[in-house]
Amino acid sequence: MTKTVLDLVVNGESRSFAVEGHRSLLDALREEAGLTGTKKGCDVGDCGACTVILDGKPINACMILAVEAQGAQITTIEGLQASPDDLHPLQQAFMEHGASQCGFCTPGILIMAKHLLESNPLPTDEEIRFGLSGNICRCTGYTKIFDAIRTAGKRMAETGMALPATKVEA
Amino acid sequence: MTKQDFRIVGKSVKRDDVIEKVTGEGKYTGDYHMPGMLFGKIKRSEIAHAKIKSIDVSKALAYPGVKAVLTHHDVPRVLHYGSPHPRSASCTKDQYILDDRVRFWGEGVAAVAATSEEIADEALDLIEVEYEPLPGVYDIDTAQLPDAPLIHDVGPGGNLVIPPVHVERGDVDKGFAEADLILEGEFAGGRPTPTYMEPNVCVADWDGSNKLTFWTSTQTSFMVRGALAEVLGLPLNKVRVLVDHMGGGFGAKQDLFQHEFLCALLAKKCRRPVKMEFTRRETFVAGRSRHPFKLWLKQGFRKDGTLVAREMKVVFESGAYGSHSPGVTNVGTASATSLYRCDNVRLNGRAVYTNTPIAGAYRGYGVVQTYYALDIQMDEAAEKLGIDPAEMRLRNAVREGDIAPSGHPIIGHGLESCISHGVEAFNWAAKKGAPDRLVAGRPSARKGYGIGCEMHGSSAYPGIKEQGNATVKMNEDGSITLLTGAAGLGTGAHTALAQIVAEELGVTFSSVSVVHGDTDVVPWDIGAFASHTTYMVGTAAKMAAAELRARVLVRAAEKLQEKAENLEMVDGIITVTGKPGTSLTILEAMGPSRGIPAEHLIATGSYMPTKSYSFGAHFVEVEVDTETGIIECKKVMPVHDVGKIIHPIAAQGQVEGGVQQGIGHTLTENYVIDTSNGRSLNAGLVDYKMPLSMDMPDIETVLLEAAPDPGGPWGAKGIGEDPIIAIGPAIANAVYDAIGVRFHHYPITPEDVLNGLRAKQKDGANAGL
Ligand code: FES
Ligand code: FES
């Protein structure tokens, strides 16, 4: 089968790998790039477990072909923290609040929440709920996820991690 | 030990496994990719009940990239339980890996291994199956007709999975004769599915010594090992089952699935690792659901509300195979002996085969169904007798010494505490007493308040005689390793076990690390189910830690020239009572000299529990739109007695997640099977509608330590299943409170509400549906 060389910037690092034309970006990330933190819960765009940020926008990586992402900048869960010892405020808050149980939804929700908070660090409850409406969590009842996002948002606003200057349009 | 003495237990310490979850580093079974790995796929039947006349796999085998195809001609013909409790009372032996007959739409008939998932998928279409259709049975009523087509040759006859379960106590006829009020009603429930986020997945790899290494997303790795070994004819030390992180299970990942056997066999045939991963659709079609049910309930009450007689008949729909039906039928039927005390009960429970997907184990295991009926009828009786629904429940709540569903006298009864506490905290009297049910700004909406109650056992005793084990060892630097076979399905159980060990042993929490998920390494475990990990394995871990602590103190006593009983150990520092200033660290007491440990310190605790019960009462507020029929659950206050809270946040998380699933089952979730041909109608996340971020109500969880159980660590009992049980009837009762229409089934859909309102208008009375 013919393969295309795909050049991406994943979590700030230039990567290239050969992928078949029918491969989804999700499969390319998980299998070619070895970034298995992004999960496959449905492969048809229904669950949000595969959420990554592509050129500033959150997308379901199962819903686009890898070749469509040619040249894109991608952030996955593995790129959320600045360094191995330095957890992102969202990761910290998810741990403190117990917002992750089985954890299968967690990478997708963290990425979606990062996108939400960077443009709006102090979201209303409605905004948080709406922001996560494409992410299924079956374990937590969402209560602790909402709490964690609020906590993280406050800290990001205080530390300037979510300045208006970094605002990304949805 | 008094409450204030706890240093670690009762605190929401950091869950170690969560770091891996929030960084994406945690390995789930689907994350394993191996060099040369093949991908397996299953060909599924497109007919619900048929004999297979022929299967032609020649085209599939010739397809480039296909490495092997298996049909019923190629696999061992061993009848198995489909569920990994080969020798327990909870399951039925009625499945083959592949059979020459299919019993539900979507059952596997062949399996392919190929160099990519796409090739395997394409090859499935090249397999030609010729069926001889058989008449099908697609619902509970048809299954029980005398001339119903038979689905199995095994079993007690007809389409019964097991002989009917009959429980009788006291004198039921006398009880009814003494009753001032007798209520009778029919109840029913749909087919909710667990819909864990991680689709079932496994990877099989054989080595040169004919040993199978098997990664799989399971709650019961030792049972998987046992069933695989039995069917494949291997000794247990030739099957190694591994599971690290898993993306939920909620009970259903206790079964041993067809794809797991097939994956192992394909890998053996190809001499290459094979991965098999369900699509989301397959998690519905080939997964396990809760048992749909039909139930008839008749109860007699005195004027003061006292229950005097109860008669119940329940039929559970097992689907095409028995799976957990024996357990579910026994537990579900026996559960109706209790919750609300009644001396005179006559209960009959059955499970029937139908040509539909398999119902299995699912959080709440048979009890969700029977307590739905019990608690709705309790509400009806309260109204008829003019007694407040909460007061009615208090009068009838099960008490100390009452015979529990397990047949044992109850030790510690938390139900009254849960109800009383909730009545206060929810402001029940004021809410129920409000003059109207109007919603400000929404003229078409009505508010309603409801209560539901539950009790549930921690452990599957007496159905299964269980055993929990834990091994604790001290390394030569004083750090502690806990080895447990309990699965980490996301509940935080490993953290709770580590807390228990640290507390009992007298070391810091951070000095304990947990090893799990490898059947070659950890002590045997029956699996993570029946709300028993903290209760049962927790006690085993506490026993092991106590032994280790005693041995440390003996050695420290020698060094300090003191009596061991005068020594204390806290945070790894050993002190002498009454002699401040004299102390030793663990390392000083146990540390190596010239690299050799002072003593090899390892201890194993083994615990066979009987039964304890946790209790709960849920208080809910709903809004029902009388124009659209939509029911919104606005607020939930779940009050649970768990004996002793080990990790508050993890325990709350169990409650909130259980409430979420329970709301879904009651209002929107139903995996629908076409009753004319057995086909699935909504096998996907969009058509199977679960409550998500936009739908969840405010949940204000209350955890009580009202009735500690002597069999659990410091009195701790289970909490995994309880929260899914009481929410259903609480919602149904709240809907009645809002609009005056009684529903006896779930899910209660908007269409049901509108039909109910119409019927009520027509009859001018409370139309029951
Ligand atoms: S895996 Fe992409 S949305 Fe579910
Ligand atoms: S934590 Fe399990 S799905 Fe969200």
mmCIF file of N, CA and C in Angstrom, chain B residues 541-630:
data_model
loop_
_atom_site.group_PDB
_atom_site.id
_atom_site.type_symbol
_atom_site.label_atom_id
_atom_site.label_comp_id
_atom_site.label_asym_id
_atom_site.label_seq_id
_atom_site.Cartn_x
_atom_site.Cartn_y
_atom_site.Cartn_z
ATOM 1 N N ALA B 541 -5.058 -7.214 53.354
ATOM 2 C CA ALA B 541 -3.881 -6.345 53.369
ATOM 3 C C ALA B 541 -3.571 -5.899 54.805
ATOM 4 N N LYS B 542 -4.613 -5.649 55.557
ATOM 5 C CA LYS B 542 -4.426 -5.230 56.944
ATOM 6 C C LYS B 542 -3.806 -6.371 57.764
ATOM 7 N N MET B 543 -4.256 -7.590 57.488
ATOM 8 C CA MET B 543 -3.701 -8.749 58.189
ATOM 9 C C MET B 543 -2.213 -8.907 57.870
ATOM 10 N N ALA B 544 -1.878 -8.764 56.592
ATOM 11 C CA ALA B 544 -0.478 -8.921 56.191
ATOM 12 C C ALA B 544 0.381 -7.826 56.825
ATOM 13 N N ALA B 545 -0.154 -6.611 56.827
ATOM 14 C CA ALA B 545 0.598 -5.492 57.395
ATOM 15 C C ALA B 545 0.799 -5.685 58.898
ATOM 16 N N ALA B 546 -0.217 -6.217 59.560
ATOM 17 C CA ALA B 546 -0.114 -6.438 61.008
ATOM 18 C C ALA B 546 0.988 -7.449 61.315
ATOM 19 N N GLU B 547 1.059 -8.482 60.473
ATOM 20 C CA GLU B 547 2.091 -9.492 60.709
ATOM 21 C C GLU B 547 3.490 -8.899 60.516
ATOM 22 N N LEU B 548 3.610 -8.109 59.480
ATOM 23 C CA LEU B 548 4.909 -7.503 59.191
ATOM 24 C C LEU B 548 5.322 -6.562 60.321
ATOM 25 N N ARG B 549 4.362 -5.812 60.784
ATOM 26 C CA ARG B 549 4.618 -4.863 61.862
ATOM 27 C C ARG B 549 5.112 -5.606 63.115
ATOM 28 N N ALA B 550 4.475 -6.711 63.411
ATOM 29 C CA ALA B 550 4.873 -7.481 64.602
ATOM 30 C C ALA B 550 6.312 -7.956 64.452
ATOM 31 N N ARG B 551 6.661 -8.390 63.256
ATOM 32 C CA ARG B 551 8.028 -8.902 63.057
ATOM 33 C C ARG B 551 9.053 -7.773 63.117
ATOM 34 N N VAL B 552 8.689 -6.620 62.626
ATOM 35 C CA VAL B 552 9.589 -5.465 62.726
ATOM 36 C C VAL B 552 9.803 -5.116 64.198
ATOM 37 N N LEU B 553 8.724 -5.125 64.956
ATOM 38 C CA LEU B 553 8.831 -4.706 66.351
ATOM 39 C C LEU B 553 9.635 -5.714 67.181
ATOM 40 N N VAL B 554 9.542 -7.002 66.839
ATOM 41 C CA VAL B 554 10.348 -8.004 67.553
ATOM 42 C C VAL B 554 11.835 -7.711 67.362
ATOM 43 N N ARG B 555 12.186 -7.443 66.129
ATOM 44 C CA ARG B 555 13.592 -7.166 65.837
ATOM 45 C C ARG B 555 14.039 -5.848 66.480
ATOM 46 N N ALA B 556 13.162 -4.854 66.417
ATOM 47 C CA ALA B 556 13.495 -3.563 67.026
ATOM 48 C C ALA B 556 13.649 -3.725 68.538
ATOM 49 N N ALA B 557 12.808 -4.574 69.131
ATOM 50 C CA ALA B 557 12.868 -4.786 70.580
ATOM 51 C C ALA B 557 14.222 -5.363 70.975
ATOM 52 N N GLU B 558 14.715 -6.302 70.147
ATOM 53 C CA GLU B 558 16.046 -6.866 70.432
ATOM 54 C C GLU B 558 17.092 -5.771 70.426
ATOM 55 N N LYS B 559 17.033 -4.943 69.387
ATOM 56 C CA LYS B 559 18.056 -3.901 69.259
ATOM 57 C C LYS B 559 17.977 -2.904 70.404
ATOM 58 N N LEU B 560 16.740 -2.590 70.820
ATOM 59 C CA LEU B 560 16.558 -1.573 71.855
ATOM 60 C C LEU B 560 16.584 -2.187 73.254
ATOM 61 N N GLN B 561 16.638 -3.515 73.293
ATOM 62 C CA GLN B 561 16.574 -4.232 74.555
ATOM 63 C C GLN B 561 15.317 -3.844 75.341
ATOM 64 N N GLU B 562 14.226 -3.901 74.618
ATOM 65 C CA GLU B 562 12.933 -3.569 75.213
ATOM 66 C C GLU B 562 11.964 -4.703 74.899
ATOM 67 N N LYS B 563 10.819 -4.682 75.521
ATOM 68 C CA LYS B 563 9.794 -5.637 75.152
ATOM 69 C C LYS B 563 9.043 -5.125 73.922
ATOM 70 N N ALA B 564 8.748 -6.019 72.989
ATOM 71 C CA ALA B 564 8.078 -5.601 71.755
ATOM 72 C C ALA B 564 6.750 -4.904 72.044
ATOM 73 N N GLU B 565 6.037 -5.364 73.060
ATOM 74 C CA GLU B 565 4.723 -4.749 73.320
ATOM 75 C C GLU B 565 4.839 -3.309 73.816
ATOM 76 N N ASN B 566 6.037 -2.885 74.200
ATOM 77 C CA ASN B 566 6.198 -1.488 74.627
ATOM 78 C C ASN B 566 6.534 -0.570 73.464
ATOM 79 N N LEU B 567 6.655 -1.137 72.278
ATOM 80 C CA LEU B 567 7.089 -0.323 71.138
ATOM 81 C C LEU B 567 5.906 0.153 70.298
ATOM 82 N N GLU B 568 6.090 1.278 69.719
ATOM 83 C CA GLU B 568 5.101 1.890 68.810
ATOM 84 C C GLU B 568 5.813 2.173 67.497
ATOM 85 N N MET B 569 5.119 2.097 66.402
ATOM 86 C CA MET B 569 5.750 2.535 65.149
ATOM 87 C C MET B 569 4.794 3.478 64.428
ATOM 88 N N VAL B 570 5.245 4.665 64.157
ATOM 89 C CA VAL B 570 4.456 5.659 63.438
ATOM 90 C C VAL B 570 5.348 6.283 62.369
ATOM 91 N N ASP B 571 4.854 6.346 61.171
ATOM 92 C CA ASP B 571 5.624 6.911 60.055
ATOM 93 C C ASP B 571 7.017 6.291 59.936
ATOM 94 N N GLY B 572 7.142 5.036 60.266
ATOM 95 C CA GLY B 572 8.413 4.342 60.107
ATOM 96 C C GLY B 572 9.404 4.623 61.217
ATOM 97 N N ILE B 573 8.972 5.303 62.274
ATOM 98 C CA ILE B 573 9.847 5.566 63.419
ATOM 99 C C ILE B 573 9.344 4.734 64.602
ATOM 100 N N ILE B 574 10.237 3.962 65.163
ATOM 101 C CA ILE B 574 9.865 3.096 66.286
ATOM 102 C C ILE B 574 10.269 3.790 67.584
ATOM 103 N N THR B 575 9.288 3.914 68.497
ATOM 104 C CA THR B 575 9.581 4.574 69.779
ATOM 105 C C THR B 575 9.176 3.634 70.915
ATOM 106 N N VAL B 576 9.672 3.956 72.106
ATOM 107 C CA VAL B 576 9.359 3.151 73.282
ATOM 108 C C VAL B 576 8.361 3.935 74.124
ATOM 109 N N THR B 577 7.254 3.282 74.466
ATOM 110 C CA THR B 577 6.232 3.965 75.259
ATOM 111 C C THR B 577 6.849 4.403 76.587
ATOM 112 N N GLY B 578 6.649 5.652 76.885
ATOM 113 C CA GLY B 578 7.136 6.167 78.167
ATOM 114 C C GLY B 578 8.625 6.511 78.171
ATOM 115 N N LYS B 579 9.311 6.320 77.085
ATOM 116 C CA LYS B 579 10.747 6.671 77.052
ATOM 117 C C LYS B 579 11.024 7.606 75.876
ATOM 118 N N PRO B 580 10.631 8.838 76.010
ATOM 119 C CA PRO B 580 10.886 9.759 74.900
ATOM 120 C C PRO B 580 12.388 9.852 74.645
ATOM 121 N N GLY B 581 12.747 10.013 73.432
ATOM 122 C CA GLY B 581 14.158 10.142 73.128
ATOM 123 C C GLY B 581 14.756 8.842 72.607
ATOM 124 N N THR B 582 14.189 7.714 72.983
ATOM 125 C CA THR B 582 14.688 6.447 72.447
ATOM 126 C C THR B 582 13.905 6.118 71.182
ATOM 127 N N SER B 583 14.587 6.010 70.088
ATOM 128 C CA SER B 583 13.867 5.650 68.868
ATOM 129 C C SER B 583 14.786 4.997 67.860
ATOM 130 N N LEU B 584 14.160 4.332 66.924
ATOM 131 C CA LEU B 584 14.869 3.653 65.840
ATOM 132 C C LEU B 584 14.070 3.887 64.565
ATOM 133 N N THR B 585 14.724 4.042 63.459
ATOM 134 C CA THR B 585 13.963 4.042 62.206
ATOM 135 C C THR B 585 13.831 2.592 61.737
ATOM 136 N N ILE B 586 12.894 2.383 60.818
ATOM 137 C CA ILE B 586 12.753 1.037 60.254
ATOM 138 C C ILE B 586 14.074 0.569 59.687
ATOM 139 N N LEU B 587 14.742 1.457 59.012
ATOM 140 C CA LEU B 587 15.986 1.087 58.347
ATOM 141 C C LEU B 587 17.020 0.632 59.386
ATOM 142 N N GLU B 588 17.038 1.342 60.518
ATOM 143 C CA GLU B 588 17.982 0.942 61.568
ATOM 144 C C GLU B 588 17.617 -0.420 62.156
ATOM 145 N N ALA B 589 16.311 -0.666 62.239
ATOM 146 C CA ALA B 589 15.890 -1.946 62.808
ATOM 147 C C ALA B 589 16.093 -3.096 61.828
ATOM 148 N N MET B 590 15.820 -2.826 60.568
ATOM 149 C CA MET B 590 15.745 -3.906 59.586
ATOM 150 C C MET B 590 16.842 -3.856 58.535
ATOM 151 N N GLY B 591 17.591 -2.791 58.517
ATOM 152 C CA GLY B 591 18.484 -2.514 57.400
ATOM 153 C C GLY B 591 19.520 -3.596 57.183
ATOM 154 N N PRO B 592 20.050 -3.646 56.004
ATOM 155 C CA PRO B 592 21.002 -4.695 55.665
ATOM 156 C C PRO B 592 22.362 -4.449 56.305
ATOM 157 N N SER B 593 23.079 -5.495 56.552
ATOM 158 C CA SER B 593 24.488 -5.294 56.829
ATOM 159 C C SER B 593 25.234 -5.984 55.715
ATOM 160 N N ARG B 594 26.204 -5.310 55.179
ATOM 161 C CA ARG B 594 26.940 -5.757 53.977
ATOM 162 C C ARG B 594 25.989 -6.208 52.872
ATOM 163 N N GLY B 595 24.931 -5.462 52.711
ATOM 164 C CA GLY B 595 24.026 -5.728 51.594
ATOM 165 C C GLY B 595 23.012 -6.835 51.836
ATOM 166 N N ILE B 596 23.104 -7.545 52.934
ATOM 167 C CA ILE B 596 22.159 -8.629 53.215
ATOM 168 C C ILE B 596 21.115 -8.111 54.200
ATOM 169 N N PRO B 597 19.816 -8.211 53.850
ATOM 170 C CA PRO B 597 18.781 -7.728 54.767
ATOM 171 C C PRO B 597 18.845 -8.473 56.095
ATOM 172 N N ALA B 598 18.464 -7.779 57.163
ATOM 173 C CA ALA B 598 18.458 -8.407 58.472
ATOM 174 C C ALA B 598 17.523 -9.622 58.474
ATOM 175 N N GLU B 599 16.442 -9.497 57.752
ATOM 176 C CA GLU B 599 15.477 -10.587 57.690
ATOM 177 C C GLU B 599 14.678 -10.378 56.412
ATOM 178 N N HIS B 600 14.322 -11.466 55.764
ATOM 179 C CA HIS B 600 13.469 -11.304 54.584
ATOM 180 C C HIS B 600 12.043 -11.133 55.069
ATOM 181 N N LEU B 601 11.542 -9.901 54.985
ATOM 182 C CA LEU B 601 10.244 -9.611 55.575
ATOM 183 C C LEU B 601 9.164 -9.629 54.513
ATOM 184 N N ILE B 602 8.352 -10.637 54.586
ATOM 185 C CA ILE B 602 7.238 -10.735 53.642
ATOM 186 C C ILE B 602 6.105 -11.454 54.362
ATOM 187 N N ALA B 603 4.903 -10.954 54.190
ATOM 188 C CA ALA B 603 3.766 -11.580 54.867
ATOM 189 C C ALA B 603 2.565 -11.554 53.931
ATOM 190 N N THR B 604 1.773 -12.597 54.027
ATOM 191 C CA THR B 604 0.576 -12.663 53.195
ATOM 192 C C THR B 604 -0.659 -12.784 54.080
ATOM 193 N N GLY B 605 -1.635 -11.961 53.790
ATOM 194 C CA GLY B 605 -2.912 -12.060 54.491
ATOM 195 C C GLY B 605 -3.914 -12.716 53.566
ATOM 196 N N SER B 606 -4.699 -13.618 54.104
ATOM 197 C CA SER B 606 -5.698 -14.308 53.301
ATOM 198 C C SER B 606 -7.000 -14.264 54.076
ATOM 199 N N TYR B 607 -8.042 -13.764 53.421
ATOM 200 C CA TYR B 607 -9.286 -13.509 54.156
ATOM 201 C C TYR B 607 -10.468 -14.025 53.363
ATOM 202 N N MET B 608 -11.297 -14.799 54.021
ATOM 203 C CA MET B 608 -12.521 -15.285 53.382
ATOM 204 C C MET B 608 -13.708 -14.618 54.065
ATOM 205 N N PRO B 609 -14.270 -13.629 53.403
ATOM 206 C CA PRO B 609 -15.299 -12.844 54.069
ATOM 207 C C PRO B 609 -16.633 -13.580 54.094
ATOM 208 N N THR B 610 -17.502 -13.153 54.970
ATOM 209 C CA THR B 610 -18.891 -13.566 54.847
ATOM 210 C C THR B 610 -19.601 -12.403 54.155
ATOM 211 N N LYS B 611 -20.403 -11.675 54.869
ATOM 212 C CA LYS B 611 -21.173 -10.668 54.148
ATOM 213 C C LYS B 611 -21.353 -9.442 55.014
ATOM 214 N N SER B 612 -21.222 -8.292 54.408
ATOM 215 C CA SER B 612 -21.645 -7.091 55.115
ATOM 216 C C SER B 612 -22.548 -6.329 54.154
ATOM 217 N N TYR B 613 -23.357 -5.469 54.684
ATOM 218 C CA TYR B 613 -24.242 -4.683 53.825
ATOM 219 C C TYR B 613 -23.987 -3.200 53.989
ATOM 220 N N SER B 614 -23.939 -2.511 52.867
ATOM 221 C CA SER B 614 -23.920 -1.047 52.866
ATOM 222 C C SER B 614 -25.346 -0.580 52.588
ATOM 223 N N PHE B 615 -25.628 0.641 52.983
ATOM 224 C CA PHE B 615 -26.995 1.155 52.859
ATOM 225 C C PHE B 615 -26.979 2.537 52.221
ATOM 226 N N GLY B 616 -28.113 2.906 51.633
ATOM 227 C CA GLY B 616 -28.184 4.240 51.063
ATOM 228 C C GLY B 616 -29.613 4.716 50.884
ATOM 229 N N ALA B 617 -29.771 6.034 50.913
ATOM 230 C CA ALA B 617 -31.062 6.646 50.585
ATOM 231 C C ALA B 617 -30.777 7.819 49.655
ATOM 232 N N HIS B 618 -31.484 7.859 48.540
ATOM 233 C CA HIS B 618 -31.284 8.959 47.591
ATOM 234 C C HIS B 618 -32.499 9.886 47.593
ATOM 235 N N PHE B 619 -32.218 11.169 47.625
ATOM 236 C CA PHE B 619 -33.263 12.182 47.583
ATOM 237 C C PHE B 619 -33.077 12.968 46.295
ATOM 238 N N VAL B 620 -34.121 13.088 45.503
ATOM 239 C CA VAL B 620 -33.943 13.785 44.229
ATOM 240 C C VAL B 620 -35.035 14.823 43.993
ATOM 241 N N GLU B 621 -34.632 15.778 43.183
ATOM 242 C CA GLU B 621 -35.591 16.775 42.706
ATOM 243 C C GLU B 621 -35.583 16.707 41.184
ATOM 244 N N VAL B 622 -36.776 16.610 40.598
ATOM 245 C CA VAL B 622 -36.856 16.581 39.136
ATOM 246 C C VAL B 622 -37.731 17.723 38.643
ATOM 247 N N GLU B 623 -37.586 18.023 37.374
ATOM 248 C CA GLU B 623 -38.538 18.912 36.701
ATOM 249 C C GLU B 623 -39.061 18.177 35.480
ATOM 250 N N VAL B 624 -40.381 18.154 35.359
ATOM 251 C CA VAL B 624 -40.994 17.458 34.236
ATOM 252 C C VAL B 624 -41.697 18.498 33.375
ATOM 253 N N ASP B 625 -41.349 18.505 32.100
ATOM 254 C CA ASP B 625 -42.006 19.438 31.196
ATOM 255 C C ASP B 625 -43.256 18.757 30.640
ATOM 256 N N THR B 626 -44.404 19.317 30.943
ATOM 257 C CA THR B 626 -45.654 18.658 30.554
ATOM 258 C C THR B 626 -45.961 18.849 29.062
ATOM 259 N N GLU B 627 -45.213 19.729 28.398
ATOM 260 C CA GLU B 627 -45.422 19.891 26.951
ATOM 261 C C GLU B 627 -44.518 18.983 26.138
ATOM 262 N N THR B 628 -43.256 18.877 26.556
ATOM 263 C CA THR B 628 -42.320 18.034 25.795
ATOM 264 C C THR B 628 -42.201 16.638 26.384
ATOM 265 N N GLY B 629 -42.607 16.483 27.625
ATOM 266 C CA GLY B 629 -42.459 15.192 28.297
ATOM 267 C C GLY B 629 -41.063 14.949 28.843
ATOM 268 N N ILE B 630 -40.190 15.925 28.709
ATOM 269 C CA ILE B 630 -38.805 15.708 29.143
ATOM 270 C C ILE B 630 -38.686 15.811 30.667
#
